[in-house]
Amino acid sequence: DSGVTQTPKHLITATGQRVTLRCSPRSGDLSVYWYQQSLDQGLQFLIQYYNGEERAKGNILERFSAQQFPDLHSELNLSSLELGDSALYFCASSRVTDYGYTFGSGTRLTVV
Amino acid sequence: AQSVTQLDSHVSVSEGTPVLLRCNYSSSYSPSLFWYVQHPNKGLQLLLKYTSAATLVKGINGFEAEFKKSETSFHLTKPSAHMSDAAEYFCVVSRSNNAGNMLTFGGGTRLMVKP
């Protein structure tokens, strides 16, 4: 167990629907990152939050949004889902003094 | 800007033979570099990291990597492959912001180990 918890592990939903992925960071970590891993795009950085505030944005679609709550857990919301959104979504967390991240085990999203 | 190129998308070795996974990076400053491993249907696990200390870095499971600034390389090696090493390996370069680290991943190298 890495200390980063992601739920659910698997999610199957239909096109056009909306889903929420949840991440609880490692204890003491203030930064949370979301990544998307797909066969054609590889690992793509989506967004970073630090202590509740958005700090960096990557290749995140406008249909996607995220937030980090006061207890530091984070949620990634994906709406108007398309087949191409099917992917493994990873959450990771870190401290400012860390090098690298601790990753969760991911949520596999399948859009049918 | 920073980028990472993993020179081989697939590497196949026999059990007990050496492993070499190649990585070149581009960075406008002194980088921090990492190797992560991902086993099938699993998350990403840190193998080792280079953070401007010793250029030869030892990681878990017998892996090591050497930072060569002149060649902008950070190749991953292991003297003797095990079947359990079959996985996808990612070379990663890091850039710090004032809230943490931004990681840029290479495209990955799938290591296959033949019995």
mmCIF file of N, CA, C and O in Angstrom, chain B residues 25-66:
data_model
loop_
_atom_site.group_PDB
_atom_site.id
_atom_site.type_symbol
_atom_site.label_atom_id
_atom_site.label_comp_id
_atom_site.label_asym_id
_atom_site.label_seq_id
_atom_site.Cartn_x
_atom_site.Cartn_y
_atom_site.Cartn_z
ATOM 1 N N TYR B 25 17.408 12.647 -21.857
ATOM 2 C CA TYR B 25 16.555 13.726 -21.364
ATOM 3 C C TYR B 25 17.003 15.060 -21.939
ATOM 4 O O TYR B 25 18.137 15.203 -22.408
ATOM 5 N N SER B 26 16.116 16.007 -21.858
ATOM 6 C CA SER B 26 16.427 17.384 -22.217
ATOM 7 C C SER B 26 15.875 18.269 -21.126
ATOM 8 O O SER B 26 14.698 18.152 -20.752
ATOM 9 N N SER B 27 16.742 19.131 -20.598
ATOM 10 C CA SER B 27 16.302 20.012 -19.533
ATOM 11 C C SER B 27 17.157 21.267 -19.544
ATOM 12 O O SER B 27 18.366 21.186 -19.777
ATOM 13 N N SER B 28 16.543 22.391 -19.250
ATOM 14 C CA SER B 28 17.284 23.659 -19.288
ATOM 15 C C SER B 28 17.970 23.964 -17.958
ATOM 16 O O SER B 28 18.533 25.021 -17.790
ATOM 17 N N TYR B 29 17.934 23.049 -17.031
ATOM 18 C CA TYR B 29 18.555 23.254 -15.732
ATOM 19 C C TYR B 29 18.965 21.884 -15.204
ATOM 20 O O TYR B 29 18.726 20.870 -15.865
ATOM 21 N N SER B 30 19.572 21.853 -14.043
ATOM 22 C CA SER B 30 19.985 20.572 -13.485
ATOM 23 C C SER B 30 18.759 19.758 -13.099
ATOM 24 O O SER B 30 18.001 20.160 -12.225
ATOM 25 N N PRO B 31 18.558 18.641 -13.742
ATOM 26 C CA PRO B 31 17.303 17.915 -13.530
ATOM 27 C C PRO B 31 17.369 16.945 -12.355
ATOM 28 O O PRO B 31 18.446 16.537 -11.927
ATOM 29 N N SER B 32 16.205 16.587 -11.874
ATOM 30 C CA SER B 32 16.045 15.386 -11.069
ATOM 31 C C SER B 32 15.445 14.339 -11.997
ATOM 32 O O SER B 32 14.550 14.638 -12.786
ATOM 33 N N LEU B 33 15.964 13.138 -11.918
ATOM 34 C CA LEU B 33 15.553 12.076 -12.838
ATOM 35 C C LEU B 33 15.132 10.847 -12.059
ATOM 36 O O LEU B 33 15.692 10.561 -10.981
ATOM 37 N N PHE B 34 14.196 10.120 -12.608
ATOM 38 C CA PHE B 34 13.630 8.959 -11.928
ATOM 39 C C PHE B 34 13.389 7.834 -12.934
ATOM 40 O O PHE B 34 13.242 8.080 -14.137
ATOM 41 N N TRP B 35 13.317 6.639 -12.397
ATOM 42 C CA TRP B 35 12.745 5.517 -13.114
ATOM 43 C C TRP B 35 11.598 4.968 -12.275
ATOM 44 O O TRP B 35 11.754 4.730 -11.073
ATOM 45 N N TYR B 36 10.454 4.795 -12.954
ATOM 46 C CA TYR B 36 9.291 4.166 -12.341
ATOM 47 C C TYR B 36 9.011 2.865 -13.084
ATOM 48 O O TYR B 36 9.268 2.745 -14.287
ATOM 49 N N VAL B 37 8.423 1.903 -12.372
ATOM 50 C CA VAL B 37 8.023 0.639 -12.981
ATOM 51 C C VAL B 37 6.526 0.450 -12.790
ATOM 52 O O VAL B 37 5.973 0.839 -11.750
ATOM 53 N N GLN B 38 5.903 -0.114 -13.815
ATOM 54 C CA GLN B 38 4.465 -0.388 -13.735
ATOM 55 C C GLN B 38 4.231 -1.831 -14.164
ATOM 56 O O GLN B 38 4.420 -2.178 -15.337
ATOM 57 N N HIS B 39 3.827 -2.657 -13.222
ATOM 58 C CA HIS B 39 3.465 -4.036 -13.542
ATOM 59 C C HIS B 39 2.037 -4.054 -14.075
ATOM 60 O O HIS B 39 1.253 -3.142 -13.786
ATOM 61 N N PRO B 40 1.679 -5.069 -14.834
ATOM 62 C CA PRO B 40 0.352 -5.110 -15.466
ATOM 63 C C PRO B 40 -0.765 -4.872 -14.464
ATOM 64 O O PRO B 40 -0.797 -5.483 -13.388
ATOM 65 N N ASN B 41 -1.636 -3.954 -14.828
ATOM 66 C CA ASN B 41 -2.812 -3.620 -14.015
ATOM 67 C C ASN B 41 -2.452 -3.127 -12.613
ATOM 68 O O ASN B 41 -3.222 -3.303 -11.667
ATOM 69 N N LYS B 42 -1.286 -2.540 -12.490
ATOM 70 C CA LYS B 42 -0.845 -1.986 -11.205
ATOM 71 C C LYS B 42 -0.515 -0.512 -11.365
ATOM 72 O O LYS B 42 -0.441 0.016 -12.472
ATOM 73 N N GLY B 43 -0.283 0.131 -10.220
ATOM 74 C CA GLY B 43 0.140 1.521 -10.235
ATOM 75 C C GLY B 43 1.631 1.652 -10.528
ATOM 76 O O GLY B 43 2.306 0.691 -10.879
ATOM 77 N N LEU B 44 2.129 2.849 -10.387
ATOM 78 C CA LEU B 44 3.530 3.155 -10.684
ATOM 79 C C LEU B 44 4.352 3.128 -9.399
ATOM 80 O O LEU B 44 3.988 3.759 -8.407
ATOM 81 N N GLN B 45 5.457 2.431 -9.457
ATOM 82 C CA GLN B 45 6.325 2.295 -8.286
ATOM 83 C C GLN B 45 7.679 2.918 -8.589
ATOM 84 O O GLN B 45 8.261 2.667 -9.650
ATOM 85 N N LEU B 46 8.194 3.715 -7.656
ATOM 86 C CA LEU B 46 9.494 4.344 -7.840
ATOM 87 C C LEU B 46 10.596 3.303 -7.713
ATOM 88 O O LEU B 46 10.695 2.598 -6.714
ATOM 89 N N LEU B 47 11.442 3.214 -8.752
ATOM 90 C CA LEU B 47 12.592 2.301 -8.728
ATOM 91 C C LEU B 47 13.808 2.987 -8.132
ATOM 92 O O LEU B 47 14.508 2.409 -7.303
ATOM 93 N N LEU B 48 14.086 4.193 -8.628
ATOM 94 C CA LEU B 48 15.246 4.931 -8.144
ATOM 95 C C LEU B 48 15.131 6.388 -8.574
ATOM 96 O O LEU B 48 14.327 6.730 -9.438
ATOM 97 N N LYS B 49 15.996 7.223 -7.947
ATOM 98 C CA LYS B 49 15.955 8.640 -8.282
ATOM 99 C C LYS B 49 17.364 9.235 -8.231
ATOM 100 O O LYS B 49 18.194 8.825 -7.427
ATOM 101 N N TYR B 50 17.615 10.198 -9.101
ATOM 102 C CA TYR B 50 18.848 10.964 -9.113
ATOM 103 C C TYR B 50 18.510 12.410 -8.777
ATOM 104 O O TYR B 50 17.652 13.017 -9.418
ATOM 105 N N THR B 51 19.197 12.937 -7.756
ATOM 106 C CA THR B 51 18.885 14.308 -7.337
ATOM 107 C C THR B 51 20.155 15.106 -7.094
ATOM 108 O O THR B 51 20.270 15.820 -6.105
ATOM 109 N N SER B 52 21.117 14.988 -8.002
ATOM 110 C CA SER B 52 22.366 15.760 -8.028
ATOM 111 C C SER B 52 23.372 15.340 -6.956
ATOM 112 O O SER B 52 24.265 16.091 -6.634
ATOM 113 N N ALA B 53 23.231 14.159 -6.446
ATOM 114 C CA ALA B 53 24.253 13.619 -5.544
ATOM 115 C C ALA B 53 25.130 12.668 -6.379
ATOM 116 O O ALA B 53 25.618 13.046 -7.417
ATOM 117 N N ALA B 54 25.315 11.458 -5.953
ATOM 118 C CA ALA B 54 26.142 10.499 -6.699
ATOM 119 C C ALA B 54 25.531 10.228 -8.064
ATOM 120 O O ALA B 54 24.317 10.103 -8.206
ATOM 121 N N THR B 55 26.383 10.120 -9.075
ATOM 122 C CA THR B 55 25.869 9.930 -10.441
ATOM 123 C C THR B 55 25.429 8.498 -10.694
ATOM 124 O O THR B 55 24.638 8.260 -11.602
ATOM 125 N N LEU B 56 25.925 7.554 -9.908
ATOM 126 C CA LEU B 56 25.471 6.175 -10.021
ATOM 127 C C LEU B 56 24.460 5.942 -8.907
ATOM 128 O O LEU B 56 24.793 6.033 -7.723
ATOM 129 N N VAL B 57 23.243 5.650 -9.297
ATOM 130 C CA VAL B 57 22.152 5.546 -8.339
ATOM 131 C C VAL B 57 21.688 4.102 -8.250
ATOM 132 O O VAL B 57 21.438 3.472 -9.278
ATOM 133 N N LYS B 58 21.589 3.606 -7.055
ATOM 134 C CA LYS B 58 21.100 2.233 -6.856
ATOM 135 C C LYS B 58 19.638 2.286 -6.417
ATOM 136 O O LYS B 58 19.254 3.129 -5.590
ATOM 137 N N GLY B 59 18.850 1.386 -6.986
ATOM 138 C CA GLY B 59 17.443 1.353 -6.648
ATOM 139 C C GLY B 59 17.033 0.022 -6.071
ATOM 140 O O GLY B 59 17.866 -0.767 -5.627
ATOM 141 N N ILE B 60 15.735 -0.223 -6.129
ATOM 142 C CA ILE B 60 15.228 -1.476 -5.582
ATOM 143 C C ILE B 60 15.377 -2.608 -6.587
ATOM 144 O O ILE B 60 15.575 -2.360 -7.779
ATOM 145 N N ASN B 61 15.311 -3.831 -6.082
ATOM 146 C CA ASN B 61 15.308 -5.031 -6.926
ATOM 147 C C ASN B 61 16.542 -5.158 -7.808
ATOM 148 O O ASN B 61 16.478 -5.758 -8.886
ATOM 149 N N GLY B 62 17.662 -4.614 -7.385
ATOM 150 C CA GLY B 62 18.919 -4.780 -8.104
ATOM 151 C C GLY B 62 19.134 -3.845 -9.282
ATOM 152 O O GLY B 62 20.122 -3.975 -10.004
ATOM 153 N N PHE B 63 18.229 -2.920 -9.509
ATOM 154 C CA PHE B 63 18.385 -1.967 -10.603
ATOM 155 C C PHE B 63 19.304 -0.814 -10.203
ATOM 156 O O PHE B 63 19.366 -0.441 -9.034
ATOM 157 N N GLU B 64 19.974 -0.269 -11.190
ATOM 158 C CA GLU B 64 20.733 0.945 -10.975
ATOM 159 C C GLU B 64 20.742 1.780 -12.259
ATOM 160 O O GLU B 64 20.434 1.269 -13.344
ATOM 161 N N ALA B 65 21.072 3.051 -12.114
ATOM 162 C CA ALA B 65 21.102 3.952 -13.272
ATOM 163 C C ALA B 65 22.259 4.909 -13.089
ATOM 164 O O ALA B 65 22.611 5.281 -11.964
ATOM 165 N N GLU B 66 22.841 5.327 -14.201
ATOM 166 C CA GLU B 66 23.964 6.257 -14.167
ATOM 167 C C GLU B 66 23.590 7.540 -14.890
ATOM 168 O O GLU B 66 23.166 7.513 -16.050
#
